[in-house]
Short mmCIF file of C-alpha atoms and ligand atoms in Angstrom, two decimals:
data_model
loop_
_atom_site.label_atom_id
_atom_site.label_comp_id
_atom_site.label_asym_id
_atom_site.label_seq_id
_atom_site.Cartn_x
_atom_site.Cartn_y
_atom_site.Cartn_z
CA UNK J 1 -48.22 -14.40 -28.27
CA UNK J 2 -51.53 -12.60 -28.56
CA UNK J 3 -51.53 -9.36 -30.50
CA UNK J 4 -53.93 -6.51 -29.73
CA UNK J 5 -54.95 -4.56 -32.85
CA UNK J 6 -57.22 -1.51 -32.73
CA UNK J 7 -59.31 -0.50 -35.74
CA UNK J 8 -59.67 3.25 -35.39
CA UNK J 9 -60.34 6.40 -37.42
CA UNK J 10 -61.45 9.41 -35.43
CA UNK J 11 -64.21 10.18 -37.94
CA UNK J 12 -67.43 8.21 -37.86
CA UNK J 13 -68.92 6.03 -40.58
CA UNK J 14 -65.70 5.44 -42.50
CA UNK J 15 -65.78 1.64 -42.24
CA UNK J 16 -64.22 0.63 -38.90
CA UNK J 17 -66.83 -1.98 -38.04
CA UNK J 18 -66.84 -3.37 -41.59
CA UNK J 19 -63.05 -3.58 -41.37
CA UNK J 20 -63.02 -5.15 -37.89
CA UNK J 21 -65.37 -7.90 -39.06
CA UNK J 22 -63.45 -8.47 -42.30
CA UNK J 23 -59.99 -8.45 -40.73
CA UNK J 24 -61.00 -10.75 -37.87
CA UNK J 25 -62.67 -13.16 -40.28
CA UNK J 26 -59.70 -13.17 -42.66
CA UNK J 27 -57.29 -13.85 -39.78
CA UNK J 28 -59.48 -16.72 -38.61
CA UNK J 29 -59.76 -18.11 -42.16
CA UNK J 30 -55.98 -18.31 -42.13
CA UNK J 31 -56.09 -20.45 -39.02
CA UNK J 32 -55.45 -17.88 -36.29
CA UNK J 33 -57.51 -17.99 -33.11
CA UNK J 34 -59.17 -14.58 -33.24
CA UNK J 35 -61.58 -12.56 -31.13
CA UNK J 36 -63.17 -9.28 -32.19
CA UNK J 37 -64.42 -6.87 -29.51
CA UNK J 38 -67.04 -4.16 -30.01
CA UNK J 39 -65.94 -1.08 -28.03
CA UNK J 40 -68.81 0.99 -29.41
CA UNK J 41 -70.85 0.71 -26.22
CA UNK J 42 -74.34 2.09 -26.67
CA UNK J 43 -74.51 1.60 -30.44
CA UNK J 44 -73.75 -2.08 -30.99
CA UNK J 45 -73.07 -2.72 -34.64
CA UNK J 46 -70.47 -5.41 -34.86
CA UNK J 47 -72.88 -8.20 -33.92
CA UNK J 48 -75.10 -7.22 -36.85
CA UNK J 49 -72.23 -7.22 -39.32
CA UNK J 50 -71.08 -10.57 -37.93
CA UNK J 51 -74.66 -11.86 -38.04
CA UNK J 52 -74.83 -12.91 -34.39
CA UNK J 53 -77.17 -10.25 -32.98
CA UNK J 54 -79.75 -12.82 -31.95
CA UNK J 55 -77.28 -14.72 -29.86
CA UNK J 56 -76.17 -11.88 -27.58
CA UNK J 57 -76.94 -12.66 -23.93
CA UNK J 58 -74.07 -11.12 -22.01
CA UNK J 59 -71.78 -8.44 -23.38
CA UNK J 60 -68.38 -6.80 -23.00
CA UNK J 61 -69.61 -4.38 -20.31
CA UNK J 62 -70.99 -7.28 -18.25
CA UNK J 63 -67.58 -8.91 -18.33
CA UNK J 64 -65.72 -5.68 -17.54
CA UNK J 65 -68.06 -5.09 -14.61
CA UNK J 66 -67.70 -8.74 -13.54
CA UNK J 67 -71.41 -9.43 -13.89
CA UNK J 68 -70.64 -12.31 -16.25
CA UNK J 69 -67.55 -14.29 -17.20
CA UNK J 70 -65.91 -14.40 -20.60
CA UNK J 71 -67.20 -17.87 -21.41
CA UNK J 72 -70.76 -16.61 -21.03
CA UNK J 73 -70.24 -13.52 -23.15
CA UNK J 74 -68.08 -14.79 -26.03
CA UNK J 75 -70.12 -15.75 -29.09
CA UNK J 76 -68.71 -18.31 -31.49
CA UNK J 77 -68.87 -17.31 -35.15
CA UNK J 78 -71.50 -19.10 -37.25
CA UNK J 79 -68.95 -20.35 -39.79
CA UNK J 80 -65.54 -20.44 -38.15
CA UNK J 81 -64.67 -22.40 -34.99
CA UNK J 82 -61.64 -20.26 -34.20
CA UNK J 83 -63.44 -16.89 -34.39
CA UNK J 84 -65.29 -15.30 -31.47
CA UNK J 85 -67.20 -12.06 -30.98
CA UNK J 86 -67.41 -10.05 -27.77
CA UNK J 87 -70.41 -7.80 -28.38
CA UNK J 88 -71.06 -4.36 -26.93
CA UNK J 89 -73.97 -3.47 -24.72
CA UNK J 90 -76.73 -1.38 -26.18
CA UNK J 91 -78.11 -0.27 -22.87
CA UNK J 92 -75.03 1.07 -21.10
CA UNK J 93 -72.91 4.09 -21.75
CA UNK J 94 -69.26 4.24 -22.67
CA UNK J 95 -68.16 5.22 -19.16
CA UNK J 96 -68.99 1.68 -18.07
CA UNK J 97 -65.60 0.70 -19.53
CA UNK J 98 -62.63 1.23 -17.20
CA UNK J 99 -58.91 0.90 -17.88
CA UNK J 100 -58.52 -1.76 -15.18
CA UNK J 101 -61.56 -3.70 -16.30
CA UNK J 102 -60.57 -3.66 -19.96
CA UNK J 103 -57.04 -4.70 -19.08
CA UNK J 104 -58.30 -7.66 -17.05
CA UNK J 105 -60.49 -8.87 -19.93
CA UNK J 106 -57.71 -8.43 -22.51
CA UNK J 107 -55.25 -10.34 -20.32
CA UNK J 108 -57.68 -13.19 -20.00
CA UNK J 109 -58.30 -13.23 -23.77
CA UNK J 110 -54.56 -13.25 -24.43
CA UNK J 111 -54.36 -16.69 -22.82
CA UNK J 112 -56.50 -18.23 -25.56
CA UNK J 113 -56.26 -16.06 -28.67
CA UNK J 114 -53.61 -15.13 -31.24
CA UNK J 115 -55.28 -11.90 -32.31
CA UNK J 116 -57.55 -9.52 -30.42
CA UNK J 117 -59.22 -7.07 -32.81
CA UNK J 118 -60.75 -3.99 -31.15
CA UNK J 119 -63.49 -2.14 -33.07
CA UNK J 120 -63.25 1.47 -31.85
CA UNK J 121 -66.15 3.91 -31.70
CA UNK J 122 -65.80 7.18 -33.61
CA UNK J 123 -64.45 10.30 -31.95
CA UNK J 124 -61.57 10.88 -29.58
CA UNK J 125 -63.48 10.54 -26.31
CA UNK J 126 -63.49 7.89 -23.61
CA UNK J 127 -64.68 4.97 -25.75
CA UNK J 128 -62.08 5.53 -28.46
CA UNK J 129 -59.42 5.96 -25.79
CA UNK J 130 -60.39 2.66 -24.15
CA UNK J 131 -60.22 0.87 -27.52
CA UNK J 132 -56.75 2.15 -28.36
CA UNK J 133 -55.16 2.24 -24.91
CA UNK J 134 -53.84 -1.34 -24.91
CA UNK J 135 -53.19 -1.61 -28.66
CA UNK J 136 -49.85 -2.83 -29.95
CA UNK J 137 -50.82 -2.17 -33.55
CA UNK J 138 -53.39 0.08 -35.15
CA UNK J 139 -55.20 -0.12 -38.44
CA UNK J 140 -56.17 3.45 -39.21
CA UNK J 141 -59.27 3.43 -41.42
CA UNK J 142 -59.47 6.47 -43.66
CA UNK J 143 -61.73 7.59 -46.50
CA UNK J 144 -60.16 9.56 -49.34
CA UNK J 145 -61.49 12.92 -48.22
CA UNK J 146 -59.94 15.81 -46.34
CA UNK J 147 -61.95 15.61 -43.10
CA UNK J 148 -61.40 11.88 -42.71
CA UNK J 149 -57.67 12.26 -43.33
CA UNK J 150 -57.46 15.09 -40.80
CA UNK J 151 -59.24 13.01 -38.15
CA UNK J 152 -56.97 10.04 -38.85
CA UNK J 153 -53.97 12.29 -38.34
CA UNK J 154 -55.44 13.41 -35.03
CA UNK J 155 -56.11 9.87 -33.85
CA UNK J 156 -52.55 8.82 -34.76
CA UNK J 157 -51.29 11.68 -32.58
CA UNK J 158 -53.42 10.38 -29.72
CA UNK J 159 -52.30 6.81 -30.34
CA UNK J 160 -48.66 7.85 -30.12
CA UNK J 161 -49.12 9.92 -26.97
CA UNK J 162 -51.99 8.46 -24.95
CA UNK J 163 -51.76 4.69 -25.45
CA UNK J 164 -50.00 2.60 -22.86
CA UNK J 165 -47.13 1.75 -25.18
CA UNK J 166 -46.64 5.46 -25.90
CA UNK J 167 -46.75 6.29 -22.19
CA UNK J 168 -43.95 3.78 -21.72
CA UNK J 169 -41.91 5.45 -24.45
CA UNK J 170 -42.65 3.04 -27.29
CA UNK J 171 -44.56 3.34 -30.55
CA UNK J 172 -47.75 1.66 -31.65
CA UNK J 173 -47.26 0.13 -35.10
CA UNK J 174 -49.44 1.98 -37.62
CA UNK J 175 -51.11 0.67 -40.78
CA UNK J 176 -53.15 2.77 -43.16
CA UNK J 177 -56.26 1.24 -44.69
CA UNK J 178 -57.95 3.43 -47.26
CA UNK J 179 -61.58 2.39 -47.62
CA UNK J 180 -64.55 3.35 -49.79
CA UNK J 181 -62.07 4.21 -52.52
CA UNK J 182 -63.73 5.25 -55.72
CA UNK J 183 -61.19 5.56 -58.58
CA UNK J 184 -63.72 7.34 -60.81
CA UNK J 185 -64.27 10.10 -58.30
CA UNK J 186 -60.53 10.30 -57.69
CA UNK J 187 -60.00 10.71 -61.44
CA UNK J 188 -62.60 13.50 -61.46
CA UNK J 189 -60.73 15.22 -58.63
CA UNK J 190 -63.63 14.79 -56.20
CA UNK J 191 -61.63 12.60 -53.85
CA UNK J 192 -58.04 12.41 -52.71
CA UNK J 193 -55.84 9.82 -54.40
CA UNK J 194 -53.95 7.05 -52.62
CA UNK J 195 -50.73 8.99 -53.11
CA UNK J 196 -52.24 12.17 -51.62
CA UNK J 197 -53.40 10.35 -48.50
CA UNK J 198 -50.13 8.44 -48.10
CA UNK J 199 -48.21 11.68 -48.37
CA UNK J 200 -50.33 13.58 -45.87
CA UNK J 201 -50.44 10.82 -43.26
CA UNK J 202 -46.99 9.29 -43.74
CA UNK J 203 -48.20 5.88 -42.56
CA UNK J 204 -47.40 2.62 -44.43
CA UNK J 205 -50.28 1.59 -46.67
CA UNK J 206 -51.82 -1.76 -45.74
CA UNK J 207 -54.50 -1.75 -48.39
CA UNK J 208 -57.10 0.04 -50.43
CA UNK J 209 -60.70 -1.18 -50.20
CA UNK J 210 -62.89 -0.04 -53.09
CA UNK J 211 -66.35 1.42 -52.61
CA UNK J 212 -68.46 -1.64 -53.27
CA UNK J 213 -72.06 -2.84 -53.12
CA UNK J 214 -70.70 -6.13 -51.85
CA UNK J 215 -70.11 -4.45 -48.48
CA UNK J 216 -73.72 -3.37 -48.10
CA UNK J 217 -74.95 -6.80 -49.17
CA UNK J 218 -72.58 -8.50 -46.73
CA UNK J 219 -73.69 -6.30 -43.82
CA UNK J 220 -77.34 -6.89 -44.55
CA UNK J 221 -76.79 -10.63 -44.60
CA UNK J 222 -74.59 -10.58 -41.51
CA UNK J 223 -71.76 -12.33 -43.37
CA UNK J 224 -68.40 -10.49 -43.35
CA UNK J 225 -67.45 -9.47 -46.87
CA UNK J 226 -64.28 -11.62 -47.01
CA UNK J 227 -66.52 -14.69 -47.30
CA UNK J 228 -67.67 -13.22 -50.63
CA UNK J 229 -64.41 -14.15 -52.34
CA UNK J 230 -65.67 -13.09 -55.78
CA UNK J 231 -66.23 -9.52 -54.68
CA UNK J 232 -63.70 -6.75 -55.11
CA UNK J 233 -64.00 -5.58 -51.47
CA UNK J 234 -63.72 -9.16 -50.19
CA UNK J 235 -60.54 -9.71 -52.20
CA UNK J 236 -59.12 -6.34 -51.17
CA UNK J 237 -59.62 -7.17 -47.47
CA UNK J 238 -58.11 -10.62 -47.97
CA UNK J 239 -55.08 -8.97 -49.66
CA UNK J 240 -54.73 -6.49 -46.81
CA UNK J 241 -54.68 -9.22 -44.18
CA UNK J 242 -52.18 -11.26 -46.23
CA UNK J 243 -49.94 -8.17 -46.33
CA UNK J 244 -50.46 -7.68 -42.60
CA UNK J 245 -49.15 -11.20 -42.09
CA UNK J 246 -46.09 -10.44 -44.15
CA UNK J 247 -47.03 -11.49 -47.68
CA UNK J 248 -46.02 -9.27 -50.54
CA UNK J 249 -49.08 -8.54 -52.65
CA UNK J 250 -49.48 -5.75 -55.20
CA UNK J 251 -52.23 -3.22 -54.55
CA UNK J 252 -55.34 -3.68 -56.68
CA UNK J 253 -58.56 -1.79 -57.39
CA UNK J 254 -56.74 1.53 -57.70
CA UNK J 255 -57.76 2.13 -61.30
CA UNK J 256 -61.11 2.71 -62.91
CA UNK J 257 -62.82 -0.52 -63.92
CA UNK J 258 -65.38 -1.15 -66.60
CA UNK J 259 -68.80 -0.34 -65.30
CA UNK J 260 -70.86 -3.37 -64.45
CA UNK J 261 -74.63 -3.44 -64.68
CA UNK J 262 -75.24 -2.58 -61.03
CA UNK J 263 -72.75 0.26 -61.11
CA UNK J 264 -74.54 1.71 -64.11
CA UNK J 265 -77.85 1.47 -62.32
CA UNK J 266 -76.72 2.86 -58.97
CA UNK J 267 -74.01 5.15 -60.33
CA UNK J 268 -70.59 4.07 -59.07
CA UNK X 1 -17.33 14.00 3.53
CA UNK X 2 -20.51 15.84 4.20
CA UNK X 3 -22.11 17.99 1.56
CA UNK X 4 -22.65 21.62 2.47
CA UNK X 5 -26.23 22.35 3.36
CA UNK X 6 -26.18 25.15 0.86
CA UNK X 7 -24.06 25.51 -2.22
CA UNK X 8 -24.02 28.21 -4.85
CA UNK X 9 -23.61 27.47 -8.50
CA UNK X 10 -23.16 30.27 -10.96
CA UNK X 11 -25.30 30.07 -14.04
CA UNK X 12 -27.25 32.20 -16.41
CA UNK X 13 -30.73 31.79 -17.69
CA UNK X 14 -32.39 33.73 -20.42
CA UNK X 15 -34.97 36.00 -18.84
CA UNK X 16 -37.83 37.51 -20.74
CA UNK X 17 -38.50 41.18 -20.11
CA UNK X 18 -42.04 42.46 -20.02
CA UNK X 19 -42.22 46.10 -21.09
CA UNK X 20 -45.29 48.29 -20.95
CA UNK X 21 -46.21 51.13 -23.21
CA UNK X 22 -48.76 52.47 -20.78
CA UNK X 23 -49.68 52.42 -17.10
CA UNK X 24 -53.31 51.41 -17.42
CA UNK X 25 -53.92 47.96 -15.89
CA UNK X 26 -56.99 47.27 -18.04
CA UNK X 27 -55.01 47.93 -21.22
CA UNK X 28 -52.17 45.78 -19.91
CA UNK X 29 -54.57 42.97 -19.09
CA UNK X 30 -56.12 43.09 -22.57
CA UNK X 31 -52.69 42.84 -24.15
CA UNK X 32 -51.64 39.96 -21.87
CA UNK X 33 -54.82 38.10 -22.73
CA UNK X 34 -54.17 38.57 -26.43
CA UNK X 35 -50.56 37.39 -26.15
CA UNK X 36 -51.60 34.38 -24.09
CA UNK X 37 -54.14 33.42 -26.77
CA UNK X 38 -51.41 33.62 -29.39
CA UNK X 39 -49.00 31.32 -27.58
CA UNK X 40 -50.63 29.46 -24.68
CA UNK X 41 -47.63 27.14 -24.31
CA UNK X 42 -45.37 30.11 -23.70
CA UNK X 43 -47.54 31.56 -20.96
CA UNK X 44 -47.07 28.66 -18.64
CA UNK X 45 -45.21 29.86 -15.55
CA UNK X 46 -42.90 31.97 -17.69
CA UNK X 47 -40.31 33.69 -15.46
CA UNK X 48 -39.73 37.29 -16.45
CA UNK X 49 -38.47 40.71 -15.44
CA UNK X 50 -40.76 43.73 -15.45
CA UNK X 51 -39.39 46.87 -17.03
CA UNK X 52 -40.65 49.65 -14.73
CA UNK X 53 -39.39 52.49 -16.94
CA UNK X 54 -42.78 53.89 -17.99
CA UNK X 55 -44.41 53.37 -14.58
CA UNK X 56 -44.34 55.73 -11.63
CA UNK X 57 -43.33 54.76 -8.11
CA UNK X 58 -46.85 55.47 -6.86
CA UNK X 59 -48.29 52.78 -9.16
CA UNK X 60 -49.55 49.61 -7.56
CA UNK X 61 -46.89 47.03 -8.35
CA UNK X 62 -48.60 44.30 -6.32
CA UNK X 63 -51.66 44.39 -8.57
CA UNK X 64 -49.51 44.32 -11.67
CA UNK X 65 -47.62 41.27 -10.40
CA UNK X 66 -50.88 39.54 -9.54
CA UNK X 67 -52.27 40.31 -12.98
CA UNK X 68 -49.18 38.87 -14.65
CA UNK X 69 -49.42 35.73 -12.53
CA UNK X 70 -53.03 35.21 -13.48
CA UNK X 71 -51.88 35.08 -17.13
CA UNK X 72 -49.14 32.55 -16.42
CA UNK X 73 -46.27 35.05 -16.25
CA UNK X 74 -44.14 34.94 -13.08
CA UNK X 75 -42.34 38.24 -12.39
CA UNK X 76 -39.15 37.49 -10.45
CA UNK X 77 -37.25 40.74 -10.96
CA UNK X 78 -37.50 44.29 -12.24
CA UNK X 79 -35.40 46.50 -14.44
CA UNK X 80 -35.05 50.27 -14.44
CA UNK X 81 -36.46 50.80 -10.96
CA UNK X 82 -35.35 53.98 -9.17
CA UNK X 83 -34.78 54.21 -5.41
CA UNK X 84 -38.43 55.18 -4.82
CA UNK X 85 -39.48 51.68 -5.87
CA UNK X 86 -37.37 49.89 -3.29
CA UNK X 87 -40.03 49.53 -0.53
CA UNK X 88 -42.46 47.88 -2.97
CA UNK X 89 -39.72 45.60 -4.34
CA UNK X 90 -38.82 44.54 -0.80
CA UNK X 91 -42.41 43.84 0.10
CA UNK X 92 -42.99 41.75 -3.04
CA UNK X 93 -39.64 39.95 -2.90
CA UNK X 94 -38.61 41.05 -6.38
CA UNK X 95 -34.94 41.29 -7.37
CA UNK X 96 -33.60 44.51 -8.82
CA UNK X 97 -31.63 44.06 -12.04
CA UNK X 98 -30.69 47.71 -12.09
CA UNK X 99 -30.65 49.98 -15.13
CA UNK X 100 -30.28 47.76 -18.12
CA UNK X 101 -31.50 48.09 -21.61
CA UNK X 102 -34.29 45.57 -22.08
CA UNK X 103 -33.06 44.48 -25.50
CA UNK X 104 -29.89 42.60 -24.71
CA UNK X 105 -30.05 39.68 -27.02
CA UNK X 106 -28.72 36.98 -24.81
CA UNK X 107 -28.24 34.43 -27.54
CA UNK X 108 -25.33 36.29 -29.04
CA UNK X 109 -23.11 35.56 -26.09
CA UNK X 110 -24.50 32.16 -25.15
CA UNK X 111 -25.46 29.12 -27.17
CA UNK X 112 -29.23 28.66 -27.31
CA UNK X 113 -30.78 25.44 -26.23
CA UNK X 114 -32.07 23.26 -29.03
CA UNK X 115 -34.99 20.91 -28.77
CA UNK X 116 -35.00 18.07 -31.26
CA UNK X 117 -38.36 16.44 -31.88
CA UNK X 118 -38.00 13.04 -33.52
CA UNK X 119 -41.03 12.04 -35.52
CA UNK X 120 -44.15 13.66 -36.88
CA UNK X 121 -46.27 16.23 -35.09
CA UNK X 122 -49.91 15.41 -35.73
CA UNK X 123 -53.06 17.46 -35.84
CA UNK X 124 -54.04 18.65 -32.35
CA UNK X 125 -50.51 18.41 -30.97
CA UNK X 126 -48.42 21.36 -29.83
CA UNK X 127 -44.66 21.42 -29.31
CA UNK X 128 -42.77 24.30 -27.69
CA UNK X 129 -39.07 25.00 -27.35
CA UNK X 130 -37.52 27.63 -25.14
CA UNK X 131 -34.67 27.86 -27.65
CA UNK X 132 -34.56 26.50 -31.19
CA UNK X 133 -36.79 23.70 -32.38
CA UNK X 134 -35.77 21.07 -34.88
CA UNK X 135 -38.42 18.66 -36.10
CA UNK X 136 -37.22 15.43 -37.70
CA UNK X 137 -40.49 14.69 -39.40
CA UNK X 138 -43.52 16.52 -40.69
CA UNK X 139 -45.91 18.93 -39.02
CA UNK X 140 -49.50 18.11 -39.94
CA UNK X 141 -52.28 20.57 -40.64
CA UNK X 142 -53.88 21.40 -37.31
CA UNK X 143 -50.60 20.98 -35.39
CA UNK X 144 -48.71 23.91 -33.87
CA UNK X 145 -45.02 24.40 -33.15
CA UNK X 146 -43.57 27.32 -31.21
CA UNK X 147 -40.02 28.37 -30.36
CA UNK X 148 -38.35 31.29 -28.68
CA UNK X 149 -35.61 30.86 -31.29
CA UNK X 150 -35.54 29.33 -34.77
CA UNK X 151 -37.67 26.52 -36.16
CA UNK X 152 -36.43 23.97 -38.67
CA UNK X 153 -38.66 21.26 -40.06
CA UNK X 154 -36.99 18.39 -41.91
CA UNK X 155 -40.19 17.39 -43.62
CA UNK X 156 -43.38 19.09 -44.76
CA UNK X 157 -44.74 21.97 -42.71
CA UNK X 158 -48.53 21.95 -43.05
CA UNK X 159 -49.54 23.30 -39.65
CA UNK X 160 -48.71 26.51 -37.79
CA UNK X 161 -45.16 27.56 -36.97
CA UNK X 162 -44.37 30.47 -34.65
CA UNK X 163 -40.70 31.36 -34.15
CA UNK X 164 -39.25 34.09 -31.94
CA UNK X 165 -42.31 33.94 -29.71
CA UNK X 166 -40.49 35.89 -26.99
CA UNK X 167 -39.77 38.74 -29.35
CA UNK X 168 -36.62 37.58 -31.16
CA UNK X 169 -36.81 39.45 -34.46
CA UNK X 170 -33.88 37.55 -35.96
CA UNK X 171 -35.57 34.18 -35.59
CA UNK X 172 -36.10 32.18 -38.78
CA UNK X 173 -38.33 29.33 -39.90
CA UNK X 174 -37.05 26.79 -42.38
CA UNK X 175 -38.70 23.70 -43.82
CA UNK X 176 -38.16 21.20 -46.59
CA UNK X 177 -41.68 21.42 -47.98
CA UNK X 178 -43.86 24.42 -47.35
CA UNK X 179 -47.63 24.18 -47.08
CA UNK X 180 -48.17 26.01 -43.79
CA UNK X 181 -51.47 27.31 -42.42
CA UNK X 182 -49.69 30.12 -40.59
CA UNK X 183 -46.15 31.31 -39.94
CA UNK X 184 -45.12 33.98 -37.45
CA UNK X 185 -41.88 35.55 -36.31
CA UNK X 186 -41.81 37.76 -33.22
CA UNK X 187 -45.56 38.23 -33.41
CA UNK X 188 -45.70 39.17 -37.10
CA UNK X 189 -47.81 36.52 -38.70
CA UNK X 190 -49.13 35.51 -42.07
CA UNK X 191 -52.06 33.23 -42.73
CA UNK X 192 -52.23 31.01 -45.77
CA UNK X 193 -55.92 30.32 -46.05
CA UNK X 194 -55.72 29.16 -49.61
CA UNK X 195 -53.79 25.98 -50.14
CA UNK X 196 -50.93 26.56 -52.57
CA UNK X 197 -50.75 24.49 -55.73
CA UNK X 198 -48.76 21.40 -54.79
CA UNK X 199 -45.16 20.97 -53.72
CA UNK X 200 -43.84 24.35 -52.70
CA UNK X 201 -40.34 23.06 -52.03
CA UNK X 202 -37.95 24.23 -49.35
CA UNK X 203 -38.58 27.63 -47.85
CA UNK X 204 -36.96 30.01 -45.36
CA UNK X 205 -39.05 32.61 -43.57
CA UNK X 206 -37.37 35.70 -42.11
CA UNK X 207 -38.49 39.00 -40.65
CA UNK X 208 -37.02 42.12 -42.28
CA UNK X 209 -38.05 45.53 -41.04
CA UNK X 210 -41.37 44.22 -39.82
CA UNK X 211 -42.18 42.29 -43.00
CA UNK X 212 -42.26 38.53 -43.27
CA UNK X 213 -40.15 37.34 -46.17
CA UNK X 214 -40.72 33.91 -47.61
CA UNK X 215 -37.79 32.77 -49.70
CA UNK X 216 -37.79 29.61 -51.79
CA UNK X 217 -34.45 27.88 -51.70
N1 ATP E 301 -65.93 -0.35 -48.95
C1 ATP E 301 -67.19 0.04 -48.76
N2 ATP E 301 -68.03 0.18 -49.80
C2 ATP E 301 -69.31 0.58 -49.63
N3 ATP E 301 -69.86 0.84 -48.44
C3 ATP E 301 -69.08 0.73 -47.35
C4 ATP E 301 -67.71 0.33 -47.45
N4 ATP E 301 -67.19 0.29 -46.19
C5 ATP E 301 -68.19 0.66 -45.36
N5 ATP E 301 -69.32 0.92 -46.05
C6 ATP E 301 -70.62 1.34 -45.49
O1 ATP E 301 -70.44 2.53 -44.75
C7 ATP E 301 -71.28 2.54 -43.61
C8 ATP E 301 -70.43 2.73 -42.36
O2 ATP E 301 -69.58 1.61 -42.20
P1 ATP E 301 -69.14 1.09 -40.76
O3 ATP E 301 -70.31 0.88 -39.89
O4 ATP E 301 -68.20 -0.04 -40.97
O5 ATP E 301 -68.34 2.38 -40.30
P2 ATP E 301 -67.82 2.73 -38.83
O6 ATP E 301 -66.56 3.49 -39.05
O7 ATP E 301 -67.75 1.51 -38.00
O8 ATP E 301 -68.96 3.68 -38.32
P3 ATP E 301 -69.12 4.22 -36.81
O9 ATP E 301 -68.14 5.35 -36.70
O10 ATP E 301 -70.53 4.68 -36.76
O11 ATP E 301 -68.81 3.09 -35.91
C9 ATP E 301 -72.02 1.23 -43.60
O12 ATP E 301 -73.28 1.43 -44.15
C10 ATP E 301 -71.17 0.34 -44.49
O13 ATP E 301 -71.94 -0.64 -45.11
MG1 MG E 302 -68.58 1.15 -36.04
#
């Protein structure tokens, strides 16, 4: 039974693409056949984070518009045989995605995959709507700041009223993923705490990903951060996916840690 | 057995009365526009009776009806219309409710309808009840709830809550945790632009002699 998961946030730049790559990779590492789709048509970021940008020939829009078939467009991950990427087009606009077209592609993917991870664009417009419309579960990516939390709240409202499941009277399962968490700034009162965000959003907490240089390094190298199993962010993502799959793991990285050399240099 | 082509069923519906303090259409339009802004959900094909008391039979009722319609109010009847009004009423197909005081609070004789909303109301969402509104969940900042009657939130109220939006002065707002952006009863509102310091606890808002009272319980 394939599961469609949307990674969404409302606000831009909070870590959706980073999360999509990490979650898809972690699912695949645990043996699940996984595909990750870039819905951010026109910007195309996921292929960079997954390190497959030089292998894009056909893209998601081509498949939706029936200019290419799935086999031609799916890119196999460099490291994992059971992980595939469906990249976005950089040259088309978001209106190229249609409900019917997206549904057809998702149905075809459901025949082969266990998990379909949809990386949503920012905002609440057409592209974001397309990404969430067929979702059965949503990972709501939020940064510990007021505007991000407000946008997440808004997108949850849309998820529970405008998705297909909602239209049919059901509920999309929600998970809260707090990213770019900086305990020092929380302690100084510059950022909201985990408890604050949980209380405002009233969504079960899937995980907290610390602000980490490992993420930047991973993106630059095109290797999703979960492969960096020594890093805090890599471990936090791996924990989150384990919890998603039903394991009981305590939350980590919520407290201030001793400053390492890099943190002292760059100011953590 | 064949069903009758027409059957009559007695029933009563609450009917809003629109009263005017002056005869000037421009002033009336400005006020309608303001009220519509305040509660857009209310002004959506809202059936109502026009109180003709302050108007004079020579006044152009057709234009007034048209104006109301353009703001989402549907006049279906009039109150306090003398015999001189009858030709206009006939022409416009409006019912005559006779001489009645406008302020008959219907809810005292008849149970109000209650809308129960299960779940949270998120930023950007709006929920309206023609009677009372009970929310089994929280109301986020940026969300808006409106009711002709009372509002009760079994959770935290962080958004805007407007009770008695059709003029019911006895309407109340209650919530388990109070952190609202705005509360209003019968048009009297209060903004809370500065976030209060943490957990305000349960609160009841009432309107007494034109003043909003916020009581911690
Ligand atoms: N945990 C983290 N620690 C440090 N940097 C992070 C973290 N998560 C994301 N970033 C950085 O934040 C930036 C935005 O991340 P990302 O592209 O994943 O966000 P997005 O939500 O997909 O953005 P968009 O809305 O533009 O699609 C990137 O530079 C990324 O490297
Ligand atoms: Mg992105």
